[in-house]
Structure formats: C-alpha cells, structure tokens
Amino acid sequence: MKKIVLIIFVCCVTHLGYAQSEIDSILIKYNNSKTDKEKTIVIHTFLNSSRKDSTLLLKRSNELFNYFTKKGDELGLNIIKSRTAYRYQLKGNYPAALNAYYDVLNYVKKQNDTASILAIYSLIAGVYDATNNYLDGIATEQKMLLYTIKDTGGYSLSDRYNRIGTIYAQAHMPDSGIVYAQKGVAIDEKYKDTVHLSYTLSTLAENYIAKGDYDIALPILRKSLLYSKRTTLSKSDQSFLYNDFAKIFLEKKQYDSAFYYAYLSLSISKIVSYKPQQLRTYEYLYTAFDQIGKPDSANKYYRLAINLKDSNYNTEKQKALESEKFKAQLQQQEIQQKEELLQQEQKENIQYALIAIGIIVLLSLYLLLSRSFITNIKWIEFF
C-alpha cells in the first residue's frame, strides 16, 4: 500500500514539468553536449530546419528563449539573440541588429572567446558597411585587430588591414587607406599568398583611384587581375575588379578600354544579380556615351540606372515593411509566451497547493489514528 501512495505522489510531482513538446529532444541533446560549440550547433541546426517558416521559427526561438531565461543559461540566451540579430540585419532593421549583437559581444568577451568575439565584430562591421557608416566600420575593424594575432588564415592580420583599407577607399580617405592596404600586401607577399594578394592589391589600387592617381593604380590593378585569374575569385569580386578598370579608363578618357571593361563587369553582375555593380556600370556607360557625343546610348543607360535605383529604393521599402512585420510578430510571440508561462505557473501553484494539502491531510490522519482509540495496524500502514 505504501508503494502505491509513493507512486501517486511521484506522478503528481512529475506532472508539474513542462508538457512534452517538439523542442524537448533538442534540449536533451543541448544539455548533453559537452562543449559550447556543440551546444551552439544543436540549436542552430534545429532553428535552421524551420527558417522557411517565419512563424514557426519565431515560435521555436521564443520557446527556447523562455527556457534559457528560466534556467539562467547565458549561452543559450545569446545563441538565440545572435540568430534574432541576424534576421533583423537581413530585414534591414540595423539598429535592432546592432543592439542584439552588442549584447552577445559583451557575453563572449566575458568568456574570453576570441573566435566568437571576432565573429560578432565581423557581423557588426557588416551592419556598418551596409549603412555606409564608414567611421564606425573602421573603428570596429580596428577593434578586431586587438584580437587578431595570425598573419594568415581566417581573421588574419592581412584580412583586417585589407578590410580597413577598403572602407577608407569607400569613404574617400585614400591616404589612410593606402597605409593599411600596403600592410596587407606586405603580409601576403611575405607568405606568397597569391589568393589574398588579388584582394589586397585591388584594395591598394582602389585607394589610388580614390586619390586620382590613375597611372599608379593601373599597374597595381593589372597585377591583381593576374593573380585573380590563378584563383577562384568570386563572380561578384570579378565584376567589382572590372569596374575598377572601367573607372580608370573613363577618367583617362580611353573610351574603348572603358567600354570593354564596363561590359565585362555588366555581363557578370547580371548573372549573379549584383545590383550595386550593375548600377556602377550603367553610370560609367552613360557618362562615357555622353562624353563621346552619343546621346541615345547615354539616355539608354541613364534610364537603366534610374530604374535600378528605383528598384533598389522599393526593395529597401519592402525590407523596412518586412522588418516592421517581423518586429510585430516577435512582440506577439513574446506576449503569447508570457501568457503561456503565466498560465503554467498558475497551474503549478494550484498543483503544489493540492499536493501540500494532500500531504498535510495524510500526515494528520496518520498522527490522529496512531494516537487515538483506532489501533488497527493495517489502517495506520495504509495512511
């Protein structure tokens, strides 16, 4: 009889836990993982399985967020924050993305996790790059230098110097950009890294282009092109490189060469739908045709440039609308999760109260019967 009472009691307590849900098995894997990296992979893999369904993704993210909040699991919380930040970034809500990224950055800094610090800084730099916030982008890249000690490989010194040089070129601050680009070139030449040399040399050339020193930029750019043909340079990077040539020849009024490289760039950027380079090519083409006295061709590419700008503007508007929709969905999910948690807590409180009353009644009956005129041992054992 005592065994039956014990089983009933255990069943009541067990019932207090969360109801079995779709994330239970994931949380078991997460809690059984031995390293932070393994835990991160478990959560990312789970969330990636629902990335095509934004509603389901939000639901799962909030369930995990609430679980990690209740457990005080900082790692889990920051995994979810980083995912949410990236979705904000993709939808163009850059302030929200930055806030979340900096929350995660503070956590990984406390953990002295250099690899994660560099990864988060890289994402932050990407936000500044997308918004043309050059000074903050440069400051972020320079902070990454403090955590970068390798000359080659991922997050190398050469890569950092190249990124800083690139931003200076975009910001039309070539004197500073040349200094950093030359540092990157020196490292790549030291290690004979021809793959990365195609990038650092082009960055050096772009800073000379920004400075207006086209005769210095041209041989550097040709050397970059030579190295790029030996490597697997991406299509978008090829398009960028050819437009650099077009820019130089346009400024030098060598129109045949300007047209040649502009059309090369355009043929690639259309294939990969690289709109910034398409727009850049259209601007070079209508400028070149205007300068050689061909107004019909100039008007053609001018209209193409205007249409692409309008398209980009509409895309940005759509991204802004999607961002607002995402925020609204996120807030609604948070409200729903809070309500569910409140209901669960209320249910648990009632269950705790009933169990407490049951225990008190059982103990009272036991004490009462053991001390009263009822001395039947079987009744006492039962209660």
PDB file of C-alpha atoms in Angstrom, residues 152-326:
ATOM      1  CA  THR A 152      47.445  34.077 -42.395  1.00  0.00           C
ATOM      2  CA  GLY A 153      44.190  32.139 -42.401  1.00  0.00           C
ATOM      3  CA  GLY A 154      40.774  33.162 -41.144  1.00  0.00           C
ATOM      4  CA  TYR A 155      40.605  36.571 -39.465  1.00  0.00           C
ATOM      5  CA  SER A 156      44.251  37.189 -40.379  1.00  0.00           C
ATOM      6  CA  LEU A 157      46.067  40.480 -39.985  1.00  0.00           C
ATOM      7  CA  SER A 158      46.164  40.775 -43.763  1.00  0.00           C
ATOM      8  CA  ASP A 159      42.383  40.396 -43.924  1.00  0.00           C
ATOM      9  CA  ARG A 160      41.882  43.066 -41.270  1.00  0.00           C
ATOM     10  CA  TYR A 161      44.257  45.520 -42.957  1.00  0.00           C
ATOM     11  CA  ASN A 162      42.521  44.864 -46.274  1.00  0.00           C
ATOM     12  CA  ARG A 163      39.060  45.497 -44.805  1.00  0.00           C
ATOM     13  CA  ILE A 164      40.188  48.775 -43.197  1.00  0.00           C
ATOM     14  CA  GLY A 165      41.815  49.843 -46.455  1.00  0.00           C
ATOM     15  CA  THR A 166      38.617  49.031 -48.368  1.00  0.00           C
ATOM     16  CA  ILE A 167      36.467  51.137 -46.051  1.00  0.00           C
ATOM     17  CA  TYR A 168      38.877  54.076 -46.277  1.00  0.00           C
ATOM     18  CA  ALA A 169      38.651  53.893 -50.089  1.00  0.00           C
ATOM     19  CA  GLN A 170      34.838  53.902 -49.935  1.00  0.00           C
ATOM     20  CA  ALA A 171      34.935  56.834 -47.512  1.00  0.00           C
ATOM     21  CA  HIS A 172      37.228  58.772 -49.897  1.00  0.00           C
ATOM     22  CA  MET A 173      40.030  58.845 -47.329  1.00  0.00           C
ATOM     23  CA  PRO A 174      42.735  57.258 -49.519  1.00  0.00           C
ATOM     24  CA  ASP A 175      45.815  58.473 -47.646  1.00  0.00           C
ATOM     25  CA  SER A 176      44.866  56.354 -44.642  1.00  0.00           C
ATOM     26  CA  GLY A 177      43.583  53.551 -46.859  1.00  0.00           C
ATOM     27  CA  ILE A 178      46.884  53.241 -48.713  1.00  0.00           C
ATOM     28  CA  VAL A 179      48.749  52.710 -45.437  1.00  0.00           C
ATOM     29  CA  TYR A 180      46.552  49.773 -44.405  1.00  0.00           C
ATOM     30  CA  ALA A 181      46.345  48.262 -47.889  1.00  0.00           C
ATOM     31  CA  GLN A 182      50.161  48.275 -48.146  1.00  0.00           C
ATOM     32  CA  LYS A 183      50.364  46.428 -44.811  1.00  0.00           C
ATOM     33  CA  GLY A 184      48.059  43.745 -46.173  1.00  0.00           C
ATOM     34  CA  VAL A 185      50.045  43.439 -49.407  1.00  0.00           C
ATOM     35  CA  ALA A 186      53.320  43.111 -47.457  1.00  0.00           C
ATOM     36  CA  ILE A 187      51.977  40.191 -45.393  1.00  0.00           C
ATOM     37  CA  ASP A 188      50.554  38.392 -48.437  1.00  0.00           C
ATOM     38  CA  GLU A 189      53.794  38.814 -50.368  1.00  0.00           C
ATOM     39  CA  LYS A 190      55.774  37.537 -47.374  1.00  0.00           C
ATOM     40  CA  TYR A 191      53.721  34.327 -47.275  1.00  0.00           C
ATOM     41  CA  LYS A 192      53.296  34.160 -51.073  1.00  0.00           C
ATOM     42  CA  ASP A 193      49.522  34.118 -50.578  1.00  0.00           C
ATOM     43  CA  THR A 194      48.526  34.777 -54.184  1.00  0.00           C
ATOM     44  CA  VAL A 195      44.847  34.155 -53.429  1.00  0.00           C
ATOM     45  CA  HIS A 196      44.656  37.004 -50.937  1.00  0.00           C
ATOM     46  CA  LEU A 197      47.067  39.172 -52.926  1.00  0.00           C
ATOM     47  CA  SER A 198      44.404  39.602 -55.605  1.00  0.00           C
ATOM     48  CA  TYR A 199      42.258  41.289 -52.929  1.00  0.00           C
ATOM     49  CA  THR A 200      44.865  43.383 -51.128  1.00  0.00           C
ATOM     50  CA  LEU A 201      46.339  44.658 -54.409  1.00  0.00           C
ATOM     51  CA  SER A 202      42.900  45.660 -55.699  1.00  0.00           C
ATOM     52  CA  THR A 203      42.237  47.488 -52.412  1.00  0.00           C
ATOM     53  CA  LEU A 204      45.539  49.339 -52.787  1.00  0.00           C
ATOM     54  CA  ALA A 205      44.601  50.253 -56.370  1.00  0.00           C
ATOM     55  CA  GLU A 206      41.135  51.449 -55.298  1.00  0.00           C
ATOM     56  CA  ASN A 207      42.687  53.860 -52.821  1.00  0.00           C
ATOM     57  CA  TYR A 208      44.907  55.299 -55.557  1.00  0.00           C
ATOM     58  CA  ILE A 209      41.796  55.579 -57.760  1.00  0.00           C
ATOM     59  CA  ALA A 210      40.044  57.468 -54.943  1.00  0.00           C
ATOM     60  CA  LYS A 211      43.082  59.731 -54.769  1.00  0.00           C
ATOM     61  CA  GLY A 212      43.027  60.319 -58.528  1.00  0.00           C
ATOM     62  CA  ASP A 213      46.436  58.701 -59.128  1.00  0.00           C
ATOM     63  CA  TYR A 214      45.269  56.548 -62.037  1.00  0.00           C
ATOM     64  CA  ASP A 215      48.717  55.896 -63.506  1.00  0.00           C
ATOM     65  CA  ILE A 216      49.823  54.396 -60.183  1.00  0.00           C
ATOM     66  CA  ALA A 217      46.579  52.457 -59.753  1.00  0.00           C
ATOM     67  CA  LEU A 218      46.547  50.830 -63.198  1.00  0.00           C
ATOM     68  CA  PRO A 219      49.651  48.566 -62.941  1.00  0.00           C
ATOM     69  CA  ILE A 220      48.630  47.519 -59.424  1.00  0.00           C
ATOM     70  CA  LEU A 221      45.166  46.612 -60.694  1.00  0.00           C
ATOM     71  CA  ARG A 222      46.649  44.615 -63.583  1.00  0.00           C
ATOM     72  CA  LYS A 223      48.753  42.642 -61.129  1.00  0.00           C
ATOM     73  CA  SER A 224      45.635  41.994 -59.047  1.00  0.00           C
ATOM     74  CA  LEU A 225      43.833  40.751 -62.164  1.00  0.00           C
ATOM     75  CA  LEU A 226      46.730  38.445 -62.968  1.00  0.00           C
ATOM     76  CA  TYR A 227      46.571  36.835 -59.510  1.00  0.00           C
ATOM     77  CA  SER A 228      42.772  36.630 -59.647  1.00  0.00           C
ATOM     78  CA  LYS A 229      42.949  34.502 -62.809  1.00  0.00           C
ATOM     79  CA  ARG A 230      45.034  31.969 -60.886  1.00  0.00           C
ATOM     80  CA  THR A 231      42.497  31.750 -58.075  1.00  0.00           C
ATOM     81  CA  THR A 232      38.795  31.119 -57.640  1.00  0.00           C
ATOM     82  CA  LEU A 233      37.775  34.768 -57.365  1.00  0.00           C
ATOM     83  CA  SER A 234      34.027  35.075 -56.903  1.00  0.00           C
ATOM     84  CA  LYS A 235      31.865  36.435 -59.711  1.00  0.00           C
ATOM     85  CA  SER A 236      30.882  39.472 -57.669  1.00  0.00           C
ATOM     86  CA  ASP A 237      34.544  40.274 -56.972  1.00  0.00           C
ATOM     87  CA  GLN A 238      35.358  39.899 -60.678  1.00  0.00           C
ATOM     88  CA  SER A 239      32.591  42.345 -61.501  1.00  0.00           C
ATOM     89  CA  PHE A 240      33.980  44.816 -58.967  1.00  0.00           C
ATOM     90  CA  LEU A 241      37.502  44.455 -60.354  1.00  0.00           C
ATOM     91  CA  TYR A 242      36.445  45.048 -63.977  1.00  0.00           C
ATOM     92  CA  ASN A 243      34.538  48.157 -62.937  1.00  0.00           C
ATOM     93  CA  ASP A 244      37.719  49.481 -61.331  1.00  0.00           C
ATOM     94  CA  PHE A 245      39.388  49.195 -64.736  1.00  0.00           C
ATOM     95  CA  ALA A 246      36.424  50.901 -66.392  1.00  0.00           C
ATOM     96  CA  LYS A 247      36.666  53.754 -63.890  1.00  0.00           C
ATOM     97  CA  ILE A 248      40.365  54.311 -64.577  1.00  0.00           C
ATOM     98  CA  PHE A 249      39.997  54.283 -68.379  1.00  0.00           C
ATOM     99  CA  LEU A 250      36.935  56.534 -68.197  1.00  0.00           C
ATOM    100  CA  GLU A 251      38.913  59.089 -66.177  1.00  0.00           C
ATOM    101  CA  LYS A 252      41.822  58.787 -68.615  1.00  0.00           C
ATOM    102  CA  LYS A 253      39.315  59.233 -71.495  1.00  0.00           C
ATOM    103  CA  GLN A 254      40.389  55.943 -73.085  1.00  0.00           C
ATOM    104  CA  TYR A 255      36.835  55.074 -74.031  1.00  0.00           C
ATOM    105  CA  ASP A 256      37.393  51.829 -75.952  1.00  0.00           C
ATOM    106  CA  SER A 257      39.029  50.272 -72.893  1.00  0.00           C
ATOM    107  CA  ALA A 258      36.399  51.799 -70.596  1.00  0.00           C
ATOM    108  CA  PHE A 259      33.596  50.209 -72.660  1.00  0.00           C
ATOM    109  CA  TYR A 260      35.410  46.870 -72.805  1.00  0.00           C
ATOM    110  CA  TYR A 261      35.761  46.508 -69.035  1.00  0.00           C
ATOM    111  CA  ALA A 262      32.356  48.030 -68.290  1.00  0.00           C
ATOM    112  CA  TYR A 263      30.624  45.451 -70.480  1.00  0.00           C
ATOM    113  CA  LEU A 264      32.711  42.659 -68.950  1.00  0.00           C
ATOM    114  CA  SER A 265      31.603  43.763 -65.494  1.00  0.00           C
ATOM    115  CA  LEU A 266      27.977  44.106 -66.582  1.00  0.00           C
ATOM    116  CA  SER A 267      27.856  40.631 -68.124  1.00  0.00           C
ATOM    117  CA  ILE A 268      28.958  39.129 -64.796  1.00  0.00           C
ATOM    118  CA  SER A 269      26.927  41.319 -62.438  1.00  0.00           C
ATOM    119  CA  LYS A 270      23.737  40.492 -64.344  1.00  0.00           C
ATOM    120  CA  ILE A 271      24.377  36.774 -63.996  1.00  0.00           C
ATOM    121  CA  VAL A 272      24.841  36.965 -60.228  1.00  0.00           C
ATOM    122  CA  SER A 273      22.331  39.836 -59.809  1.00  0.00           C
ATOM    123  CA  TYR A 274      24.943  42.073 -58.183  1.00  0.00           C
ATOM    124  CA  LYS A 275      22.949  45.289 -58.381  1.00  0.00           C
ATOM    125  CA  PRO A 276      25.490  47.722 -56.855  1.00  0.00           C
ATOM    126  CA  GLN A 277      27.967  46.849 -59.611  1.00  0.00           C
ATOM    127  CA  GLN A 278      25.237  46.931 -62.278  1.00  0.00           C
ATOM    128  CA  LEU A 279      24.367  50.456 -61.192  1.00  0.00           C
ATOM    129  CA  ARG A 280      28.027  51.443 -61.156  1.00  0.00           C
ATOM    130  CA  THR A 281      28.459  50.128 -64.730  1.00  0.00           C
ATOM    131  CA  TYR A 282      25.356  51.937 -66.002  1.00  0.00           C
ATOM    132  CA  GLU A 283      26.698  55.197 -64.571  1.00  0.00           C
ATOM    133  CA  TYR A 284      30.075  54.696 -66.262  1.00  0.00           C
ATOM    134  CA  LEU A 285      28.397  53.821 -69.578  1.00  0.00           C
ATOM    135  CA  TYR A 286      26.025  56.763 -69.729  1.00  0.00           C
ATOM    136  CA  THR A 287      28.850  59.102 -68.720  1.00  0.00           C
ATOM    137  CA  ALA A 288      31.151  57.680 -71.417  1.00  0.00           C
ATOM    138  CA  PHE A 289      28.488  57.810 -74.154  1.00  0.00           C
ATOM    139  CA  ASP A 290      27.616  61.367 -73.166  1.00  0.00           C
ATOM    140  CA  GLN A 291      31.271  62.414 -73.377  1.00  0.00           C
ATOM    141  CA  ILE A 292      31.737  60.937 -76.874  1.00  0.00           C
ATOM    142  CA  GLY A 293      28.530  62.547 -78.148  1.00  0.00           C
ATOM    143  CA  LYS A 294      26.125  59.611 -78.353  1.00  0.00           C
ATOM    144  CA  PRO A 295      23.017  60.909 -76.535  1.00  0.00           C
ATOM    145  CA  ASP A 296      20.739  57.982 -77.463  1.00  0.00           C
ATOM    146  CA  SER A 297      23.063  55.432 -75.832  1.00  0.00           C
ATOM    147  CA  ALA A 298      23.694  57.807 -72.940  1.00  0.00           C
ATOM    148  CA  ASN A 299      19.934  58.136 -72.346  1.00  0.00           C
ATOM    149  CA  LYS A 300      19.502  54.354 -72.564  1.00  0.00           C
ATOM    150  CA  TYR A 301      21.955  53.659 -69.749  1.00  0.00           C
ATOM    151  CA  TYR A 302      20.812  56.677 -67.770  1.00  0.00           C
ATOM    152  CA  ARG A 303      17.264  55.267 -67.765  1.00  0.00           C
ATOM    153  CA  LEU A 304      18.580  51.847 -66.779  1.00  0.00           C
ATOM    154  CA  ALA A 305      20.443  53.444 -63.866  1.00  0.00           C
ATOM    155  CA  ILE A 306      17.343  55.366 -62.738  1.00  0.00           C
ATOM    156  CA  ASN A 307      15.147  52.253 -62.974  1.00  0.00           C
ATOM    157  CA  LEU A 308      17.646  50.242 -60.945  1.00  0.00           C
ATOM    158  CA  LYS A 309      17.819  52.979 -58.300  1.00  0.00           C
ATOM    159  CA  ASP A 310      14.014  52.988 -58.102  1.00  0.00           C
ATOM    160  CA  SER A 311      14.028  49.206 -57.827  1.00  0.00           C
ATOM    161  CA  ASN A 312      16.576  49.359 -55.020  1.00  0.00           C
ATOM    162  CA  TYR A 313      14.500  52.021 -53.276  1.00  0.00           C
ATOM    163  CA  ASN A 314      11.394  49.828 -53.496  1.00  0.00           C
ATOM    164  CA  THR A 315      13.420  46.890 -52.211  1.00  0.00           C
ATOM    165  CA  GLU A 316      14.534  48.942 -49.221  1.00  0.00           C
ATOM    166  CA  LYS A 317      10.925  49.954 -48.585  1.00  0.00           C
ATOM    167  CA  GLN A 318       9.897  46.295 -48.739  1.00  0.00           C
ATOM    168  CA  LYS A 319      12.694  45.358 -46.340  1.00  0.00           C
ATOM    169  CA  ALA A 320      11.507  48.081 -43.959  1.00  0.00           C
ATOM    170  CA  LEU A 321       7.939  46.744 -44.104  1.00  0.00           C
ATOM    171  CA  GLU A 322       9.162  43.190 -43.537  1.00  0.00           C
ATOM    172  CA  SER A 323      11.218  44.411 -40.608  1.00  0.00           C
ATOM    173  CA  GLU A 324       8.188  46.045 -39.007  1.00  0.00           C
ATOM    174  CA  LYS A 325       6.182  42.877 -39.632  1.00  0.00           C
ATOM    175  CA  PHE A 326       8.952  40.783 -38.085  1.00  0.00           C
TER     176      PHE A 326
END
